XYZ file of C-alpha atoms in Angstrom:
320
model
C 101.493 88.879 103.610
C 101.319 88.596 99.833
C 105.092 88.159 99.444
C 108.242 87.571 101.473
C 110.942 90.096 102.324
C 113.174 89.153 99.407
C 110.209 89.349 96.999
C 109.165 92.841 98.086
C 110.958 94.772 95.341
C 109.538 92.598 92.551
C 106.057 92.804 94.058
C 106.221 96.589 94.231
C 107.526 96.952 90.690
C 104.482 95.039 89.456
C 101.758 96.269 91.790
C 102.813 99.655 93.183
C 101.911 101.726 90.149
C 99.467 104.414 89.068
C 97.897 107.154 91.166
C 98.000 106.738 94.943
C 96.309 109.255 97.234
C 97.073 110.345 100.800
C 93.901 110.088 102.879
C 92.673 112.888 105.106
C 90.989 111.365 108.157
C 87.459 112.547 109.011
C 86.771 113.129 112.709
C 83.334 113.528 114.267
C 82.478 117.044 115.402
C 80.651 115.917 118.550
C 83.488 113.940 120.161
C 86.465 114.206 117.735
C 86.570 110.421 117.352
C 87.587 108.886 114.038
C 84.515 108.904 111.793
C 84.726 105.297 110.658
C 81.573 105.412 108.551
C 82.732 108.641 106.901
C 86.149 107.195 106.147
C 84.579 104.104 104.601
C 82.319 106.290 102.467
C 85.295 108.327 101.249
C 87.313 105.222 100.427
C 84.441 103.765 98.424
C 84.211 106.997 96.403
C 87.959 107.128 95.854
C 88.113 103.556 94.609
C 84.755 103.030 92.908
C 84.248 106.457 91.337
C 87.742 107.903 90.992
C 89.607 104.624 90.328
C 92.472 105.536 92.658
C 95.007 102.690 92.622
C 96.306 102.929 96.185
C 95.773 104.767 99.456
C 98.363 106.235 101.823
C 96.834 105.851 105.278
C 97.521 107.719 108.549
C 100.132 110.087 107.221
C 100.618 113.796 107.847
C 97.498 114.544 105.812
C 95.655 112.077 108.060
C 96.842 113.818 111.257
C 98.631 110.755 112.580
C 100.430 112.983 115.079
C 97.121 113.569 116.876
C 96.111 109.905 116.958
C 96.812 107.180 119.486
C 98.591 104.006 118.411
C 95.306 102.096 118.720
C 93.522 104.642 116.532
C 96.220 104.336 113.909
C 95.900 100.561 113.959
C 92.141 100.853 113.525
C 92.755 103.260 110.639
C 94.849 100.532 108.962
C 92.149 97.912 109.502
C 89.379 100.006 107.990
C 91.458 100.829 104.938
C 92.341 97.190 104.279
C 88.724 96.111 104.726
C 87.359 98.744 102.363
C 90.070 98.490 99.733
C 89.812 94.722 99.446
C 91.037 93.774 96.001
C 89.976 97.120 94.539
C 93.010 99.138 95.599
C 96.266 98.717 97.447
C 97.389 100.261 100.716
C 100.507 101.816 102.173
C 100.343 102.532 105.888
C 102.281 105.351 107.503
C 104.090 103.909 110.516
C 106.166 107.024 111.106
C 106.914 107.915 114.715
C 109.762 109.278 116.795
C 109.728 106.108 118.895
C 111.152 103.173 116.981
C 109.251 100.610 119.059
C 106.038 102.320 117.956
C 107.166 102.211 114.312
C 107.784 98.472 114.639
C 104.516 97.865 116.476
C 102.597 99.629 113.723
C 104.593 97.851 111.026
C 103.816 94.446 112.486
C 100.157 95.373 112.716
C 100.161 96.476 109.081
C 101.608 93.102 108.121
C 99.075 91.236 110.248
C 95.998 92.943 108.796
C 97.064 92.546 105.165
C 98.473 95.935 104.173
C 100.508 95.954 100.991
C 103.335 98.246 102.130
C 104.318 100.696 104.838
C 106.014 104.093 104.735
C 108.313 105.469 107.428
C 109.641 108.992 107.309
C 113.099 109.966 108.424
C 112.883 110.925 112.108
C 113.844 114.187 113.748
C 117.410 113.699 115.040
C 118.435 115.949 117.890
C 121.953 117.445 118.184
C 123.400 115.509 115.227
C 125.600 117.391 112.774
C 125.712 114.413 110.383
C 123.009 111.778 110.041
C 123.750 109.381 107.189
C 125.004 106.368 109.158
C 122.286 106.815 111.776
C 119.609 106.823 109.082
C 121.078 103.844 107.253
C 121.057 101.796 110.458
C 117.527 103.019 111.202
C 116.120 101.678 107.942
C 118.342 98.595 108.109
C 116.804 97.709 111.471
C 113.278 98.158 110.115
C 114.103 95.886 107.193
C 115.510 93.215 109.495
C 112.530 93.309 111.857
C 109.742 93.464 109.257
C 108.829 91.389 106.205
C 106.660 94.007 104.526
C 107.857 96.324 101.770
C 108.974 99.689 103.156
C 108.961 103.098 101.514
C 111.346 105.756 102.779
C 110.063 109.285 103.147
C 112.296 112.335 103.314
C 110.818 115.800 103.829
C 111.907 119.117 105.354
C 109.906 118.541 108.563
C 112.669 116.199 109.740
C 115.057 119.143 109.880
C 117.236 117.799 107.044
C 116.869 116.078 103.679
C 118.287 112.658 102.930
C 120.804 112.892 100.093
C 120.242 110.944 96.869
C 123.404 108.979 97.594
C 122.181 107.929 101.040
C 118.769 106.978 99.658
C 120.423 104.902 96.934
C 122.442 103.059 99.577
C 119.326 102.354 101.625
C 117.515 101.245 98.446
C 119.823 98.226 98.303
C 118.170 96.772 101.408
C 115.909 93.873 100.389
C 112.489 95.213 101.362
C 112.961 98.891 100.574
C 110.565 99.341 97.648
C 109.983 103.078 97.189
C 110.573 106.577 98.461
C 108.299 109.556 98.793
C 110.960 112.178 98.185
C 109.686 115.644 99.114
C 112.744 117.494 97.862
C 113.803 119.849 95.036
C 113.535 118.306 91.594
C 117.267 118.041 90.987
C 117.537 115.744 94.015
C 114.836 113.322 92.933
C 116.168 113.321 89.368
C 119.563 112.302 90.743
C 118.048 109.553 92.905
C 116.092 108.224 89.921
C 119.387 107.951 88.034
C 121.038 106.150 90.954
C 118.275 103.829 92.138
C 115.235 104.080 89.876
C 115.898 100.547 88.643
C 115.609 99.195 92.204
C 112.826 101.234 93.793
C 110.005 103.563 92.832
C 111.015 107.194 93.272
C 108.113 109.609 93.637
C 107.161 113.012 94.966
C 103.854 114.526 96.043
C 103.666 117.336 93.455
C 100.768 116.701 91.075
C 101.940 119.618 88.917
C 105.222 117.765 88.243
C 103.701 114.295 87.790
C 103.335 114.369 84.005
C 106.855 115.696 83.461
C 108.198 112.931 85.681
C 106.377 110.255 83.689
C 107.730 111.628 80.427
C 111.253 112.587 81.443
C 112.065 110.108 84.220
C 109.897 107.119 83.345
C 108.007 107.196 86.644
C 105.011 104.876 87.051
C 103.928 105.818 90.586
C 102.351 108.962 92.005
C 102.987 108.723 95.759
C 101.178 110.559 97.176
C 98.978 113.475 98.240
C 95.360 114.628 98.130
C 94.932 115.994 94.545
C 93.606 112.677 93.180
C 90.361 113.251 95.097
C 90.462 117.051 95.448
C 90.971 118.108 91.831
C 88.829 115.246 90.511
C 85.181 114.266 90.786
C 83.116 111.429 89.375
C 82.255 113.798 86.510
C 85.716 115.299 85.995
C 88.721 112.971 86.063
C 91.330 114.926 84.189
C 94.203 113.727 86.377
C 93.287 110.137 85.547
C 92.903 111.062 81.879
C 96.266 112.747 81.443
C 97.992 109.987 83.436
C 96.527 107.288 81.190
C 97.515 109.200 78.066
C 101.053 109.718 79.381
C 101.418 106.026 80.216
C 100.324 105.324 76.625
C 102.945 107.754 75.295
C 100.496 110.422 74.071
C 102.258 113.283 75.810
C 100.905 116.129 73.683
C 97.287 115.370 74.570
C 98.264 114.572 78.143
C 99.863 118.016 78.498
C 96.794 119.718 77.071
C 94.566 118.064 79.668
C 97.108 118.591 82.476
C 97.316 122.288 81.669
C 93.525 122.632 81.629
C 93.548 121.840 85.361
C 95.601 124.907 86.260
C 92.527 126.993 87.247
C 91.543 124.242 89.687
C 95.045 124.062 91.141
C 95.169 127.824 91.517
C 91.719 127.975 93.142
C 92.822 125.389 95.675
C 96.175 127.079 96.374
C 94.819 130.604 96.554
C 92.026 129.753 98.983
C 94.185 127.701 101.388
C 95.166 129.607 104.557
C 98.881 129.100 105.227
C 98.375 127.635 108.717
C 95.389 125.440 107.873
C 96.156 122.965 105.066
C 94.317 119.991 106.595
C 91.277 122.031 107.628
C 91.100 123.580 104.161
C 91.501 120.209 102.475
C 88.697 118.703 104.525
C 86.315 121.540 103.779
C 87.149 121.307 100.064
C 86.264 117.604 100.319
C 82.915 118.492 101.864
C 82.186 120.843 98.984
C 82.832 117.915 96.631
C 80.378 115.699 98.533
C 82.951 113.787 100.566
C 83.214 113.544 104.348
C 85.577 116.121 105.821
C 84.936 117.173 109.393
C 87.057 119.129 111.855
C 90.780 118.859 112.487
C 92.232 117.856 115.835
C 94.342 120.081 118.032
C 96.839 121.633 117.748
C 95.584 122.328 114.200
C 93.318 125.300 113.558
C 89.780 125.210 112.142
C 88.696 127.401 109.221
C 86.837 130.603 110.019
C 83.508 131.321 108.326
C 85.250 133.876 106.128
C 87.815 131.275 105.042
C 85.075 128.769 104.294
C 83.247 131.336 102.172
C 86.436 132.147 100.262
C 86.988 128.444 99.627
C 83.446 128.022 98.309
C 83.890 130.933 95.912
C 87.232 129.572 94.721
C 85.824 126.132 93.956
C 82.770 127.569 92.213
C 85.010 129.595 89.901
C 87.573 126.850 89.258
C 85.862 125.072 86.395
C 85.918 121.698 88.164
C 82.781 119.804 87.129
C 80.901 118.613 90.211
C 78.027 116.592 88.730
C 77.729 114.237 85.757
């Protein structure tokens, strides 16, 4: 651990900044095992070539729901080893079973992760959930030293209110939230708790506006940092740097120039196959993708061809 529980907020304010990406996990086609060499190769590209500041490991993008606890722990270990001092890590410890969340959280602490993220669980039969969720995160904070990011998204069956999130943000080692909600909700939470924790959302298209209008310093976290960028074309990095410097007019010009790439990605993505599409897009960019695990669906040959055509027409530069 690089800090103690009561130092977590200060540590995150200083070090949890910039562009963080959610890692898709490559699996081997022959046996569907985690492709450790492929993951290491991707991480090296993300850090060395794309200068990504932090990696979100074993989340929904990474198909954590199809992985065993031991596989998720190994995922953490590889990420810490490869990131070293070059980038920071936040490990997804989300699970319906709280003992599993705590087991993964303790492992993240033990191997040297910077932070963990835990999404709000599915809660069966409840008609109200605020006190349950407060006690849930309170227990995690009492049991773990590491800085914890909340995560609220529609998959839970509800959204955590800004007021509840602000209450939870007072706990000593709550450091951030990935808030996958309508903009008015995350604007309200920024007003309530932005001085205590990082508030962020996964929408790259909204990132620049949130730097300019809300003072955000953290993009947490999805796959665009390595899917709409290459070693030769780092417009997301460029407009982020310009925005941090206060040059918003030039930042907007560069941000807007990426719209054909965003549209190519969106238009070619089958609605039931986001991870499979993302992995194939990675392969087209020279990264390691691989198949998805069940119950997810693989791309058809027609879908792969459509994705190739979309990327080729997007204007994203692939080589220096």
